[in-house]
Short mmCIF file of C-alpha atoms in Angstrom, two decimals:
data_model
loop_
_atom_site.label_atom_id
_atom_site.label_comp_id
_atom_site.label_asym_id
_atom_site.label_seq_id
_atom_site.Cartn_x
_atom_site.Cartn_y
_atom_site.Cartn_z
CA MET A 156 15.24 -20.15 -21.28
CA SER A 157 12.74 -18.22 -23.93
CA ALA A 158 12.62 -14.26 -23.39
CA THR A 159 9.69 -13.00 -21.49
CA PRO A 160 7.49 -11.38 -24.20
CA SER A 161 7.53 -7.20 -24.14
CA THR A 162 3.94 -6.97 -22.99
CA THR A 163 4.02 -9.01 -20.25
CA PRO A 164 4.87 -7.34 -17.06
CA THR A 165 7.44 -8.23 -14.63
CA ALA A 166 7.96 -8.88 -10.64
CA LEU A 167 11.02 -9.05 -9.33
CA VAL A 168 10.82 -10.83 -5.74
CA LEU A 169 13.23 -10.68 -3.30
CA GLY A 170 12.90 -13.09 -1.29
CA LEU A 171 10.77 -15.54 -3.20
CA THR A 172 11.24 -18.92 -1.01
CA GLY A 173 9.96 -16.97 1.93
CA ALA A 174 6.61 -16.85 3.49
CA ILE A 175 5.40 -13.25 2.24
CA GLY A 176 7.73 -13.01 -0.82
CA GLY A 177 6.52 -16.57 -2.33
CA ALA A 178 2.83 -15.55 -1.55
CA ILE A 179 2.62 -12.12 -3.24
CA ALA A 180 4.57 -13.76 -6.17
CA ALA A 181 1.67 -16.02 -6.48
CA SER A 182 -0.76 -13.47 -6.19
CA LEU A 183 0.67 -11.08 -8.90
CA ALA A 184 1.62 -14.93 -11.36
CA ARG A 185 -2.29 -15.14 -11.15
CA ARG A 186 -2.60 -11.34 -12.71
CA GLY A 187 -0.49 -12.23 -15.33
CA TYR A 188 3.07 -10.73 -14.37
CA ALA A 189 6.14 -12.76 -14.90
CA ILE A 190 8.18 -13.74 -11.81
CA ARG A 191 11.62 -13.21 -11.45
CA ALA A 192 13.34 -14.34 -8.40
CA LEU A 193 16.99 -13.43 -7.33
CA THR A 194 18.58 -16.26 -5.26
CA ARG A 195 22.28 -17.57 -4.04
CA ARG A 196 20.73 -20.85 -3.96
CA PRO A 197 21.97 -23.38 -6.33
CA PRO A 198 19.54 -24.90 -8.87
CA ALA A 199 18.78 -27.77 -7.09
CA ASP A 200 17.73 -26.28 -3.97
CA ARG A 201 15.13 -24.11 -6.04
CA PRO A 202 11.45 -24.72 -4.78
CA ALA A 203 9.20 -25.88 -7.39
CA LEU A 204 6.44 -23.28 -7.18
CA GLY A 205 3.10 -23.22 -8.83
CA PHE A 206 3.97 -20.63 -11.40
CA PRO A 207 7.30 -20.38 -13.71
CA VAL A 208 10.10 -18.54 -12.26
CA ASP A 209 12.97 -16.74 -14.32
CA TRP A 210 15.57 -17.08 -11.64
CA ARG A 211 18.56 -15.21 -11.70
CA ASP A 212 21.46 -15.86 -9.15
CA GLY A 213 22.80 -13.06 -7.07
CA ASP A 214 22.41 -11.85 -3.49
CA ALA A 215 20.26 -8.85 -2.38
CA ARG A 216 23.13 -7.75 -0.71
CA ASP A 217 24.71 -7.00 -3.62
CA ALA A 218 23.60 -3.55 -5.28
CA ALA A 219 24.98 -4.82 -8.73
CA SER A 220 22.84 -8.41 -8.82
CA VAL A 221 19.75 -6.01 -7.67
CA ARG A 222 20.34 -3.85 -10.38
CA ALA A 223 20.46 -6.27 -12.71
CA ALA A 224 18.02 -8.41 -12.10
CA ALA A 225 15.62 -5.58 -11.79
CA GLU A 226 15.92 -4.63 -15.65
CA GLY A 227 12.72 -4.41 -17.25
CA ALA A 228 10.56 -5.48 -14.07
CA SER A 229 7.63 -2.91 -13.42
CA LEU A 230 7.55 -4.27 -9.71
CA ILE A 231 10.03 -5.08 -6.88
CA VAL A 232 8.84 -6.94 -4.40
CA HIS A 233 11.03 -6.61 -0.82
CA GLY A 234 10.35 -9.70 0.68
CA VAL A 235 14.12 -10.01 2.59
CA ASN A 236 15.04 -9.81 5.80
CA PRO A 237 18.27 -10.72 7.57
CA PRO A 238 19.13 -14.51 7.86
CA GLY A 239 18.83 -15.72 11.29
CA TYR A 240 16.83 -12.78 12.77
CA ALA A 241 20.07 -11.03 13.39
CA ARG A 242 22.39 -7.81 12.27
CA TRP A 243 19.33 -6.12 11.13
CA ARG A 244 21.34 -2.60 10.62
CA GLU A 245 24.09 -4.62 8.99
CA GLU A 246 21.90 -6.01 6.63
CA ALA A 247 18.73 -4.91 6.56
CA LEU A 248 19.29 -1.38 5.40
CA PRO A 249 22.19 -1.99 3.03
CA MET A 250 19.58 -4.70 1.05
CA LEU A 251 16.75 -1.73 1.22
CA ALA A 252 19.02 0.93 -0.09
CA ASN A 253 19.89 -1.94 -3.01
CA THR A 254 16.44 -2.25 -3.79
CA ILE A 255 15.77 1.80 -3.86
CA ALA A 256 18.54 2.36 -6.28
CA ALA A 257 17.23 -0.63 -8.76
CA ALA A 258 13.81 0.81 -8.09
CA LYS A 259 15.04 3.99 -9.13
CA THR A 260 16.89 3.03 -12.12
CA ALA A 261 13.77 0.61 -13.70
CA SER A 262 11.29 3.01 -12.91
CA ALA A 263 9.54 0.07 -10.56
CA THR A 264 7.21 0.22 -7.98
CA ILE A 265 8.43 -1.07 -4.36
CA LEU A 266 6.11 -3.48 -2.66
CA PHE A 267 6.94 -3.42 0.77
CA PRO A 268 5.61 -5.25 3.76
CA GLY A 269 5.74 -3.43 7.01
CA ASN A 270 5.28 -4.45 10.45
CA VAL A 271 4.60 -3.04 13.87
CA TYR A 272 8.13 -2.93 15.23
CA VAL A 273 7.66 0.48 15.01
CA TYR A 274 5.59 1.05 18.08
CA SER A 275 6.30 0.44 21.63
CA THR A 276 4.62 -0.04 25.03
CA ALA A 277 3.71 3.69 24.97
CA SER A 278 1.78 3.24 21.92
CA PRO A 279 -2.33 3.68 21.83
CA ALA A 280 -4.31 -0.08 21.72
CA VAL A 281 -4.97 0.75 18.22
CA VAL A 282 -2.91 2.37 15.50
CA SER A 283 -3.80 4.20 12.19
CA GLU A 284 -1.40 5.14 9.65
CA THR A 285 -0.90 8.59 11.49
CA THR A 286 0.26 7.24 14.99
CA PRO A 287 3.61 8.38 15.84
CA ARG A 288 5.99 5.43 15.32
CA GLN A 289 8.24 5.73 18.56
CA PRO A 290 10.29 2.79 18.83
CA THR A 291 12.30 1.51 21.67
CA THR A 292 14.02 -1.85 20.43
CA ARG A 293 16.59 -2.22 18.47
CA LYS A 294 14.92 -3.96 15.07
CA GLY A 295 12.08 -1.24 16.07
CA LYS A 296 14.68 1.67 15.25
CA VAL A 297 16.12 -0.01 12.00
CA ARG A 298 12.36 -1.02 10.59
CA LEU A 299 11.67 2.97 11.00
CA GLU A 300 14.93 4.01 9.32
CA MET A 301 13.59 1.62 6.69
CA GLU A 302 10.27 3.10 6.13
CA GLU A 303 11.69 6.75 6.48
CA MET A 304 14.21 5.67 3.42
CA LEU A 305 11.23 4.57 1.69
CA GLU A 306 9.25 8.03 2.28
CA GLN A 307 12.80 9.87 1.39
CA ALA A 308 12.53 7.64 -1.90
CA ALA A 309 9.46 8.39 -2.96
CA ARG A 310 9.56 12.31 -2.04
CA ASP A 311 12.96 13.25 -3.38
CA HIS A 312 13.38 10.63 -6.07
CA GLY A 313 9.92 10.04 -7.58
CA VAL A 314 10.10 5.92 -6.42
CA ARG A 315 7.08 4.68 -6.12
CA VAL A 316 6.15 2.68 -2.72
CA ILE A 317 3.23 0.35 -1.91
CA ALA A 318 3.51 -0.79 1.74
CA VAL A 319 1.34 -2.59 4.04
CA ARG A 320 1.69 -2.83 7.38
CA ALA A 321 0.58 -6.12 9.28
CA GLY A 322 0.88 -8.14 12.90
CA ASP A 323 2.22 -11.46 13.43
CA PHE A 324 2.42 -13.90 10.02
CA PHE A 325 0.83 -17.46 9.96
CA GLY A 326 -0.46 -19.31 7.00
CA PRO A 327 1.21 -22.01 4.23
CA GLY A 328 4.86 -21.68 3.77
CA VAL A 329 5.28 -19.41 7.22
CA THR A 330 7.71 -21.74 9.52
CA ASN A 331 9.70 -19.19 11.30
CA SER A 332 6.58 -17.84 13.12
CA TRP A 333 5.12 -17.43 16.59
CA PHE A 334 2.08 -19.57 15.41
CA ALA A 335 4.00 -22.33 13.98
CA GLN A 336 6.87 -22.62 16.59
CA ALA A 337 5.18 -21.71 19.33
CA MET A 338 1.48 -22.01 19.68
CA ALA A 339 0.62 -24.80 17.50
CA LYS A 340 3.82 -26.68 17.37
CA GLY A 341 3.33 -29.99 15.41
CA GLY A 342 0.96 -28.63 13.11
CA MET A 343 -2.29 -31.20 12.86
CA ALA A 344 -0.39 -33.52 15.40
CA ALA A 345 -0.40 -31.04 18.22
CA THR A 346 -0.44 -32.36 21.44
CA SER A 347 -1.15 -29.36 23.15
CA VAL A 348 -1.61 -25.43 22.28
CA GLN A 349 0.41 -23.06 24.29
CA ARG A 350 -0.74 -19.51 25.24
CA LEU A 351 1.45 -16.63 24.30
CA THR A 352 -0.72 -13.64 26.34
CA ARG A 353 -2.39 -13.16 29.22
CA PRO A 354 -6.03 -13.57 28.74
CA GLY A 355 -7.93 -10.18 27.78
CA ILE A 356 -4.88 -9.14 26.03
CA GLY A 357 -5.56 -8.75 21.93
CA HIS A 358 -2.95 -9.86 19.55
CA ALA A 359 -3.07 -8.71 15.73
CA TRP A 360 -2.31 -11.93 13.11
CA ALA A 361 -2.11 -11.90 9.40
CA TYR A 362 -2.92 -14.09 7.38
CA VAL A 363 -0.23 -14.08 4.49
CA PRO A 364 -2.36 -15.53 1.37
CA ASP A 365 -4.98 -12.96 2.54
CA LEU A 366 -2.10 -9.85 2.90
CA ALA A 367 -0.51 -10.90 -0.27
CA GLU A 368 -4.12 -10.87 -2.08
CA THR A 369 -4.30 -7.18 -0.53
CA PHE A 370 -0.85 -6.01 -2.36
CA ALA A 371 -1.79 -7.04 -5.82
CA ARG A 372 -5.39 -5.50 -5.67
CA LEU A 373 -3.14 -2.44 -4.71
CA VAL A 374 -1.12 -2.78 -7.42
CA ASP A 375 -4.32 -2.84 -9.72
CA ILE A 376 -5.26 0.59 -8.54
CA ARG A 377 -1.48 1.84 -7.87
CA ALA A 378 -1.92 4.69 -10.38
CA GLU A 379 -4.50 6.39 -8.22
CA LEU A 380 -2.43 6.19 -5.58
CA PRO A 381 0.23 8.52 -4.14
CA ALA A 382 4.04 7.81 -4.67
CA TYR A 383 4.45 6.55 -1.18
CA THR A 384 1.43 4.53 0.10
CA MET A 385 1.18 2.61 3.61
CA LEU A 386 -1.84 1.17 4.84
CA ASN A 387 -2.58 -1.24 7.86
CA PHE A 388 -3.89 -4.69 6.98
CA ALA A 389 -5.93 -5.46 10.58
CA GLY A 390 -6.06 -9.34 10.05
CA HIS A 391 -7.31 -11.12 12.49
CA TYR A 392 -7.34 -9.48 15.93
CA ASP A 393 -7.15 -11.80 18.60
CA VAL A 394 -10.00 -9.44 20.79
CA THR A 395 -9.49 -11.93 24.02
CA GLY A 396 -6.26 -13.53 24.14
CA HIS A 397 -7.66 -16.98 23.58
CA ASP A 398 -9.50 -16.74 20.01
CA MET A 399 -6.46 -18.19 18.42
CA THR A 400 -5.93 -20.77 20.84
CA ASP A 401 -9.90 -21.43 20.41
CA ALA A 402 -9.40 -21.97 17.08
CA VAL A 403 -6.77 -24.41 16.95
CA ARG A 404 -8.93 -26.56 19.22
CA ARG A 405 -11.82 -26.19 17.11
CA VAL A 406 -9.87 -27.54 13.64
CA LEU A 407 -8.41 -29.77 15.62
CA GLY A 408 -11.57 -31.24 16.87
CA ARG A 409 -9.59 -30.94 20.09
CA PRO A 410 -12.05 -29.13 22.45
CA ASP A 411 -9.83 -30.76 25.57
CA LEU A 412 -6.77 -30.16 23.90
CA PRO A 413 -4.33 -28.92 27.06
CA VAL A 414 -3.66 -24.66 26.62
CA ARG A 415 -0.84 -24.28 28.33
CA PRO A 416 1.44 -20.69 29.30
CA PHE A 417 4.10 -19.95 26.67
CA PRO A 418 7.30 -20.72 29.03
CA TRP A 419 8.98 -17.68 28.54
CA ILE A 420 11.58 -18.38 31.33
CA ILE A 421 13.47 -20.68 28.54
CA LEU A 422 13.76 -17.95 26.42
CA TRP A 423 15.22 -15.41 29.15
CA LEU A 424 17.54 -18.61 30.05
CA ALA A 425 19.17 -18.80 26.82
CA ALA A 426 19.42 -15.45 25.58
CA PRO A 427 22.85 -15.04 26.62
CA PHE A 428 23.84 -17.77 24.55
CA VAL A 429 21.44 -17.91 21.92
CA GLY A 430 21.07 -14.84 19.08
CA PHE A 431 17.82 -16.03 18.15
CA MET A 432 16.29 -15.88 21.63
CA ARG A 433 17.48 -12.75 22.63
CA GLU A 434 16.42 -11.24 19.07
CA ALA A 435 12.58 -12.88 19.72
CA LEU A 436 12.69 -11.50 23.63
CA GLU A 437 13.05 -8.21 22.42
CA MET A 438 9.93 -7.90 20.77
CA ARG A 439 8.18 -9.58 23.85
CA TRP A 440 6.19 -6.40 24.73
CA LEU A 441 3.93 -7.14 21.82
CA TRP A 442 2.53 -10.16 23.51
CA LYS A 443 2.22 -7.96 26.80
CA GLN A 444 -0.22 -5.25 25.98
CA SER A 445 -2.92 -5.15 23.24
CA LEU A 446 -2.00 -3.59 19.85
CA ALA A 447 -4.79 -3.75 16.72
CA LEU A 448 -4.46 -2.33 13.23
CA ASP A 449 -6.81 0.56 12.01
CA ASN A 450 -7.72 -0.68 8.25
CA ARG A 451 -10.25 2.05 7.53
CA ARG A 452 -7.92 3.56 5.11
CA LEU A 453 -7.41 0.24 3.14
CA VAL A 454 -10.99 -0.72 3.49
CA GLY A 455 -11.68 2.81 1.42
CA LEU A 456 -9.68 2.02 -1.30
CA LEU A 457 -10.47 -1.43 -1.73
CA GLY A 458 -14.04 -1.94 -0.66
CA ALA A 459 -13.03 -4.49 1.75
CA GLU A 460 -9.51 -6.11 3.16
CA PRO A 461 -9.41 -9.86 1.65
CA HIS A 462 -10.18 -11.86 4.74
CA THR A 463 -10.07 -15.46 5.17
CA PRO A 464 -12.50 -17.13 7.84
CA LEU A 465 -10.30 -18.04 10.80
CA ASP A 466 -11.08 -21.70 11.05
CA GLU A 467 -10.13 -22.10 7.45
CA ALA A 468 -7.07 -19.71 7.93
CA VAL A 469 -5.66 -21.65 10.61
CA ARG A 470 -6.74 -25.16 9.07
CA ALA A 471 -4.52 -24.23 6.48
CA ALA A 472 -1.31 -23.00 8.51
CA LEU A 473 -1.63 -26.41 10.56
CA ARG A 474 -2.03 -28.56 7.42
CA ARG A 475 1.01 -27.25 6.00
CA ALA A 476 2.75 -27.57 9.06
CA SER A 477 2.22 -31.22 9.54
CA ALA A 478 3.51 -31.23 6.09
CA ARG A 479 6.88 -30.21 6.40
#
């Protein structure tokens, strides 16, 4: 493999094969960044992407691997999560610590996708960047610790961080999501749609290509940003509780497609035996009360939030789900 020219900026992407890591990498590649990835996958299992990738063998849980892969990088995308939606404290915190240490050594900016787990049933229906974070769930408490680690790294060690908080992911390549696995299972061949909330309960959705473009635009102006920047991404907010299911039916051309309530009882029954079900149930509160993200600060910086029309975004998500 030929060496990357020194004039070409490099982005190390941890979690390139995941939905958000891959989408951010694609947006950065379009801006001329060389993309480097750390992976445990053998060469035969590495996906072919629409841009060149400098694959490095290693594990995000290994500090030396991350440090070596970050050498010469100006950005580190922290797009990794514990496998199996479990062991958050045991794995998520050490992985982020490795990213922070590598960023400090390489003088790289960390790109960090945040989420709404840091809130709780006591949170208001609309949250801003200054809304108190008071999680009550295990994952929420870990996510708060992660954000505090990044804040401390910026404050005490000068590590630059761009974090964007968003709702539930959906879109091309987003396979392990509530949209793909519950609401519109089967993609373009779906025979019914499942409603996850009661009518009138709003829910925040994030179309991943829009979120990735938001990160890339913030990278473009990162010299103007504070060392630690956390911003809200509004995405597609389902105001009525049936905006998304209506969009699925419109895109499929099936206004008569049955809409059924999601069978939460299945998760309750399986939770004692299936770890994923237990972890998913912990966040059910997000489907029982409205939570929207106020993006005025982001819009003030970028002029507008990247926003694909809902039906176009849903169509892309359904088509990719059908192609799996």
